[in-house]
Amino acid sequence: MIGVGKIKHYTNLLEKPLSRGRQEVSLSAFAFLFSELVQYNQTQVDNIAELERRLEDAGYAVGARVLELLCHREKVADSLEKGTEHEDEYMISEKELLVNRFISIPKDMGAFNCGAFVAGIVKGVLDSAGFPAVVTAHFVPMEGQQRPRTTILIKFAEEVLRREARLG
Amino acid sequence: MAPLVPKTGDAIFASIDRVNAELFTLTYGAMVRQLLTDLEEVDVVNKQLDQMGYNIGARLIDEFLAKSNVSRCVDFKETADVIAKVGLKMFLGVTASVSNWDPEGSSFSLVLDDNPLVDFVELPDTFQGLHYCNILSGVIRGALEMVSMKTEITWIRDMLHGDDAYELRVKLLKQIPEEYPYKDDE
């Protein structure tokens, strides 16, 4: 099983300096890699829900680690809103999500959203920070715009809200 | 039209959109983990990584040619330099060095000291046979095949296996002459 017998030289790896935190790669390198990731997963699943789930899991693994290394993007997301219907819901929306920029969805895949990967990253970050939540990605069609916005919906777990109430 | 001046790797890298390397590294890690969970056998994963790299390389070459303005390489030596100094820089933000040419000039070593794919990675004992960066060998093979060069690429040194650098051996098997879909004289 992955993870068993994993880390032999744990201390050595942690002792390495984080000096190169600001390195970059080309956007297209990331886009190519992500595209292969999606294509590979397509061969492993039977339906869209499973595909999104797998992408979300992959993203989760990223998020759990990225919390320490932050600086995800140069600019902040387009907007952060609080949901009106439920106390525990927040939304982050973005006009053109990085992972969706170079991906086109064939018609027979309907509502599939590669934002599931980003949702997974957000979930991973929140979980590691002690704010468990259910995170999903949704397309929101916008009037007058060709491509829909992507909204990441965050629904915090009960315990988070209870804790906020206690501390607030 | 005035001849296009080939750009340096640094110039191209500065002019294109970039993303945080850590996102790239972690995404690659997530992908390798998925492959290991699904496929289990290290040899199968190595092959899969190579195939994925090949798919990427076949598409990446178009972008490379479009953005770098390089003219046709005169010989394989030039190809090697272009990969090391322009290609790798443009996409991964790092350069490699070319060395160990064989006497016929048909194979060389590409040595990378810096490799964004492997930041924060350690191989557990159970996966010692894994060529973690095998996607790279696929990318180079795929890209070169699209410009008429059939190559064979093997790993000589791997830092995740305890070596001091990453060394790829690139061997030119044959040049495939370009085939046109129709003949002029028919």
Coordinates of C-alpha atoms in Angstrom, one line a residue:
Chain A
M1 CA 0.0 0.0 0.0
I2 CA 1.3 3.4 -0.8
G3 CA 2.7 5.2 2.2
V4 CA 3.7 2.1 4.2
G5 CA 7.5 1.9 4.8
K6 CA 7.7 5.4 3.3
I7 CA 10.1 7.7 4.8
K8 CA 13.6 6.5 5.5
H9 CA 15.5 9.7 5.6
Y10 CA 12.8 11.9 6.9
T11 CA 15.0 14.3 8.8
N12 CA 17.3 14.9 5.8
L13 CA 14.5 15.9 3.5
L14 CA 13.1 18.3 6.1
E15 CA 16.4 19.8 6.8
K16 CA 16.9 20.9 3.2
P17 CA 16.4 24.6 2.9
L18 CA 13.3 25.9 1.3
S19 CA 15.4 28.5 -0.5
R20 CA 14.0 28.0 -3.9
G21 CA 10.4 28.7 -3.0
R22 CA 10.0 31.2 -5.8
Q23 CA 10.9 29.0 -8.8
E24 CA 8.5 28.9 -11.7
V25 CA 7.8 26.7 -14.7
S26 CA 6.0 27.6 -17.9
L27 CA 2.2 27.6 -17.8
S28 CA 2.1 25.3 -20.8
A29 CA 4.3 22.7 -18.9
F30 CA 1.6 22.7 -16.2
A31 CA -1.2 22.6 -18.8
F32 CA 0.4 19.7 -20.7
L33 CA 0.9 17.8 -17.4
F34 CA -2.7 18.4 -16.2
S35 CA -4.1 17.4 -19.6
E36 CA -2.3 14.0 -19.4
L37 CA -3.5 13.6 -15.8
V38 CA -7.1 14.1 -16.9
Q39 CA -6.7 11.9 -20.0
Y40 CA -5.2 9.1 -18.0
N41 CA -8.0 9.2 -15.4
Q42 CA -10.5 9.1 -18.2
T43 CA -9.3 5.6 -19.0
Q44 CA -9.7 4.5 -15.4
V45 CA -13.3 5.5 -14.9
D46 CA -16.7 4.8 -16.3
N47 CA -18.5 8.0 -15.6
I48 CA -18.0 11.7 -14.9
A49 CA -18.7 11.6 -11.2
E50 CA -15.9 9.1 -10.7
L51 CA -13.5 11.2 -12.9
E52 CA -14.2 14.3 -10.9
R53 CA -13.7 12.3 -7.7
R54 CA -10.3 11.1 -8.8
L55 CA -9.2 14.6 -9.8
E56 CA -10.4 15.8 -6.5
D57 CA -8.4 13.2 -4.7
A58 CA -5.3 14.2 -6.6
G59 CA -5.9 17.8 -5.8
Y60 CA -6.4 17.0 -2.2
A61 CA -2.9 15.5 -2.0
V62 CA -1.6 18.7 -3.5
G63 CA -3.5 20.9 -1.2
A64 CA -2.4 19.1 1.9
R65 CA 1.2 19.9 1.0
V66 CA 0.8 23.3 -0.6
L67 CA -0.4 24.9 2.6
E68 CA 3.2 25.0 3.8
L69 CA 4.5 26.4 0.6
L70 CA 1.8 28.9 -0.3
C71 CA 2.0 31.5 -3.0
H72 CA -0.4 29.6 -5.3
R73 CA -1.0 32.4 -7.7
E74 CA 0.2 35.9 -8.1
K75 CA -3.3 37.4 -7.9
V76 CA -6.1 36.5 -5.5
A77 CA -9.3 35.0 -6.9
D78 CA -11.9 37.2 -8.5
S79 CA -14.2 37.1 -5.5
L80 CA -15.0 35.5 -2.2
E81 CA -18.6 35.5 -1.1
K82 CA -20.6 34.1 1.6
G83 CA -23.6 32.0 0.6
T84 CA -27.0 33.4 1.4
E85 CA -28.9 30.2 2.1
H86 CA -26.6 28.5 4.6
E87 CA -24.4 29.8 7.4
D88 CA -21.7 27.4 6.6
E89 CA -21.2 28.1 2.9
Y90 CA -18.6 30.2 1.2
M91 CA -17.8 30.6 -2.5
I92 CA -14.7 31.6 -4.3
S93 CA -15.3 32.4 -7.9
E94 CA -12.9 32.8 -10.8
K95 CA -13.7 33.8 -14.4
E96 CA -11.1 31.6 -16.0
L97 CA -9.7 28.9 -13.7
L98 CA -6.2 28.0 -14.5
V99 CA -7.0 24.3 -15.0
N100 CA -10.0 25.0 -17.2
R101 CA -8.2 27.4 -19.5
F102 CA -6.7 24.9 -21.9
I103 CA -9.3 22.2 -21.5
S104 CA -12.4 21.8 -23.7
I105 CA -15.1 19.5 -22.6
P106 CA -16.6 17.2 -25.3
K107 CA -20.4 17.4 -25.5
D108 CA -20.9 13.9 -24.2
M109 CA -19.2 14.7 -21.0
G110 CA -21.8 17.2 -20.1
A111 CA -21.3 18.9 -16.8
F112 CA -17.8 17.6 -16.1
N113 CA -15.6 20.2 -14.5
C114 CA -11.8 20.0 -14.2
G115 CA -12.2 22.5 -11.4
A116 CA -12.6 19.3 -9.3
F117 CA -8.9 19.3 -9.1
V118 CA -8.8 22.8 -7.6
A119 CA -11.6 21.9 -5.3
G120 CA -9.5 19.1 -4.1
I121 CA -6.5 21.4 -3.5
V122 CA -8.7 23.8 -1.5
K123 CA -10.1 20.9 0.6
G124 CA -6.6 19.7 1.2
V125 CA -5.4 23.1 2.4
L126 CA -8.5 23.6 4.7
D127 CA -8.2 20.1 6.1
S128 CA -4.6 20.5 7.0
A129 CA -5.3 23.9 8.5
G130 CA -7.9 22.3 10.8
F131 CA -11.0 23.5 8.9
P132 CA -12.6 20.4 7.5
A133 CA -15.1 21.1 4.7
V134 CA -16.8 19.7 1.7
V135 CA -15.5 21.5 -1.4
T136 CA -17.0 21.3 -4.8
A137 CA -16.5 23.1 -8.1
H138 CA -19.4 24.4 -10.2
F139 CA -19.9 26.1 -13.5
V140 CA -22.0 29.2 -13.3
P141 CA -23.1 30.5 -16.7
M142 CA -22.8 34.2 -17.0
E143 CA -24.9 36.4 -19.2
G144 CA -23.0 37.9 -22.0
Q145 CA -19.9 35.7 -21.5
Q146 CA -19.0 32.8 -23.7
R147 CA -17.4 30.7 -21.0
P148 CA -19.0 30.2 -17.6
R149 CA -17.4 31.3 -14.4
T150 CA -16.1 28.6 -12.1
T151 CA -17.2 28.7 -8.5
I152 CA -15.6 26.7 -5.7
L153 CA -18.2 26.1 -3.1
I154 CA -16.9 25.5 0.5
K155 CA -19.2 24.0 3.0
F156 CA -17.6 23.9 6.4
A157 CA -18.2 21.0 8.7
E158 CA -20.4 21.4 11.8
E159 CA -17.4 21.4 14.2
V160 CA -15.8 24.4 12.5
L161 CA -18.9 26.4 13.0
R162 CA -19.3 25.3 16.6
R163 CA -15.7 26.3 17.2
E164 CA -16.2 29.7 15.6
A165 CA -19.2 30.3 17.8
R166 CA -17.2 29.4 20.9
L167 CA -14.3 31.6 20.0
G168 CA -16.4 34.5 18.6
Chain B
M1 CA 10.1 38.4 -44.8
A2 CA 13.1 39.0 -42.6
P3 CA 14.7 35.8 -41.2
L4 CA 13.5 35.1 -37.6
V5 CA 16.2 35.5 -35.0
P6 CA 16.3 32.5 -32.7
K7 CA 15.6 33.6 -29.1
T8 CA 17.5 32.5 -26.0
G9 CA 15.9 30.2 -23.5
D10 CA 15.9 32.9 -20.9
A11 CA 14.2 35.4 -23.2
I12 CA 11.4 33.0 -24.0
F13 CA 10.9 32.0 -20.5
A14 CA 10.6 35.6 -19.4
S15 CA 8.1 36.3 -22.1
I16 CA 5.6 33.4 -21.5
D17 CA 3.1 32.9 -18.8
R18 CA 4.5 31.0 -15.8
V19 CA 3.1 29.2 -12.8
N20 CA 4.5 28.4 -9.4
A21 CA 6.8 25.5 -9.8
E22 CA 5.5 23.9 -6.6
L23 CA 2.1 23.5 -8.0
F24 CA 3.7 21.8 -11.0
T25 CA 5.8 19.6 -8.8
L26 CA 3.0 18.6 -6.5
T27 CA 0.6 17.9 -9.4
Y28 CA 3.3 15.6 -10.9
G29 CA 3.6 13.9 -7.6
A30 CA -0.1 13.3 -7.3
M31 CA -0.1 11.8 -10.8
V32 CA 2.8 9.4 -10.0
R33 CA 1.1 8.4 -6.8
Q34 CA -2.1 7.7 -8.8
L35 CA -0.2 5.6 -11.3
L36 CA 1.5 3.6 -8.5
T37 CA -1.8 2.9 -6.8
D38 CA -3.5 1.9 -10.0
L39 CA -0.8 0.0 -11.8
E40 CA 1.3 -1.3 -8.8
E41 CA 4.2 -2.7 -10.8
V42 CA 7.1 -0.3 -11.1
D43 CA 7.9 -1.3 -14.6
V44 CA 4.4 -0.7 -15.8
V45 CA 4.4 2.7 -14.2
N46 CA 7.7 3.6 -15.8
K47 CA 6.3 2.6 -19.2
Q48 CA 3.1 4.6 -18.5
L49 CA 5.1 7.7 -17.6
D50 CA 7.2 7.4 -20.7
Q51 CA 4.0 7.1 -22.8
M52 CA 2.4 10.1 -21.2
G53 CA 5.6 12.0 -21.8
Y54 CA 5.6 10.9 -25.4
N55 CA 2.1 12.3 -25.9
I56 CA 3.1 15.6 -24.3
G57 CA 6.3 15.8 -26.4
A58 CA 4.4 15.3 -29.6
R59 CA 2.3 18.4 -28.8
L60 CA 4.9 20.4 -27.1
I61 CA 7.2 20.5 -30.1
D62 CA 4.7 22.7 -31.9
E63 CA 4.8 25.3 -29.2
F64 CA 8.5 25.0 -29.0
L65 CA 9.1 25.7 -32.7
A66 CA 6.6 28.5 -32.7
K67 CA 8.0 30.3 -29.7
S68 CA 11.7 29.7 -30.1
N69 CA 12.2 30.6 -33.8
V70 CA 15.0 28.1 -34.1
S71 CA 15.9 27.2 -37.6
R72 CA 16.4 23.6 -38.7
C73 CA 19.3 22.1 -36.7
V74 CA 22.3 21.4 -38.9
D75 CA 23.3 18.3 -37.0
F76 CA 22.5 16.2 -33.9
K77 CA 25.0 18.2 -31.9
E78 CA 23.0 21.3 -32.4
T79 CA 19.8 19.4 -31.5
A80 CA 21.3 18.5 -28.2
D81 CA 22.3 22.0 -27.4
V82 CA 18.9 23.4 -28.3
I83 CA 17.1 20.9 -26.1
A84 CA 19.4 21.6 -23.2
K85 CA 19.6 25.4 -23.4
V86 CA 16.3 26.4 -25.0
G87 CA 13.8 23.6 -24.7
L88 CA 14.2 22.7 -21.1
K89 CA 14.6 26.4 -20.1
M90 CA 11.4 27.3 -21.9
F91 CA 9.2 24.8 -20.2
L92 CA 10.8 23.8 -16.9
G93 CA 12.8 26.9 -16.3
V94 CA 16.1 25.0 -15.9
T95 CA 19.0 24.3 -18.2
A96 CA 21.0 21.2 -18.7
S97 CA 24.4 20.4 -20.0
V98 CA 25.4 18.2 -22.8
S99 CA 28.3 15.8 -22.5
N100 CA 29.8 12.4 -23.3
W101 CA 29.4 12.5 -27.0
D102 CA 30.2 9.2 -28.6
P103 CA 32.7 9.2 -31.5
E104 CA 30.0 9.0 -34.2
G105 CA 28.1 11.9 -32.7
S106 CA 25.0 9.9 -32.5
S107 CA 24.5 9.8 -28.8
F108 CA 25.0 12.2 -25.9
S109 CA 24.3 12.7 -22.3
L110 CA 21.9 15.3 -21.0
V111 CA 22.8 16.2 -17.4
L112 CA 20.4 18.1 -15.2
D113 CA 21.5 19.4 -11.8
D114 CA 18.1 21.0 -11.1
N115 CA 14.9 19.3 -11.7
P116 CA 11.5 20.8 -10.7
L117 CA 9.8 17.4 -11.0
V118 CA 11.5 16.0 -8.0
D119 CA 11.4 18.7 -5.4
F120 CA 10.5 17.3 -2.0
V121 CA 10.5 13.8 -3.3
E122 CA 12.0 10.7 -1.8
L123 CA 11.6 7.2 -3.1
P124 CA 10.6 4.6 -0.5
D125 CA 12.4 1.3 -0.5
T126 CA 9.6 -0.5 -2.2
F127 CA 9.8 1.6 -5.3
Q128 CA 13.5 1.7 -5.9
G129 CA 13.1 0.6 -9.5
L130 CA 10.9 3.6 -10.3
H131 CA 12.2 6.1 -12.7
Y132 CA 10.3 8.9 -11.1
C133 CA 11.1 11.5 -13.9
N134 CA 10.4 9.1 -16.7
I135 CA 8.0 11.5 -18.2
L136 CA 11.0 13.6 -19.2
S137 CA 12.4 10.9 -21.4
G138 CA 9.1 10.4 -23.1
V139 CA 8.7 14.1 -23.7
I140 CA 12.1 14.4 -25.4
R141 CA 11.5 11.2 -27.4
G142 CA 8.1 12.3 -28.5
A143 CA 9.2 15.8 -29.5
L144 CA 12.2 14.5 -31.5
E145 CA 10.1 12.0 -33.3
M146 CA 7.9 14.8 -34.5
V147 CA 10.9 16.4 -36.1
S148 CA 12.0 13.2 -37.9
M149 CA 14.4 11.8 -35.3
K150 CA 13.8 8.4 -33.8
T151 CA 15.7 8.1 -30.5
E152 CA 16.2 5.8 -27.6
I153 CA 16.5 7.4 -24.2
T154 CA 17.8 5.8 -21.0
W155 CA 18.5 7.0 -17.5
I156 CA 22.1 6.8 -16.4
R157 CA 22.0 8.8 -13.2
D158 CA 19.1 9.5 -10.9
M159 CA 19.4 11.7 -7.8
L160 CA 16.5 9.8 -6.2
H161 CA 18.6 6.7 -6.4
G162 CA 21.5 8.4 -4.7
D163 CA 23.4 9.8 -7.6
D164 CA 24.6 13.4 -7.8
A165 CA 22.7 14.5 -10.8
Y166 CA 20.1 13.4 -13.4
E167 CA 21.7 12.0 -16.6
L168 CA 19.8 10.9 -19.6
R169 CA 21.4 9.1 -22.5
V170 CA 19.9 10.2 -25.8
K171 CA 20.7 8.0 -28.8
L172 CA 19.7 8.8 -32.3
L173 CA 18.5 5.6 -33.9
K174 CA 17.6 7.0 -37.3
Q175 CA 16.4 10.0 -39.1
I176 CA 13.0 9.5 -40.7
P177 CA 12.9 11.5 -43.9
E178 CA 9.7 13.6 -44.2
E179 CA 7.1 12.0 -46.2
Y180 CA 4.8 14.2 -48.2
P181 CA 1.2 13.0 -48.6
Y182 CA 1.3 13.3 -52.4
K183 CA 3.9 13.0 -55.1
D184 CA 4.5 15.9 -57.4
D185 CA 5.1 13.8 -60.5
E186 CA 2.0 11.6 -60.3

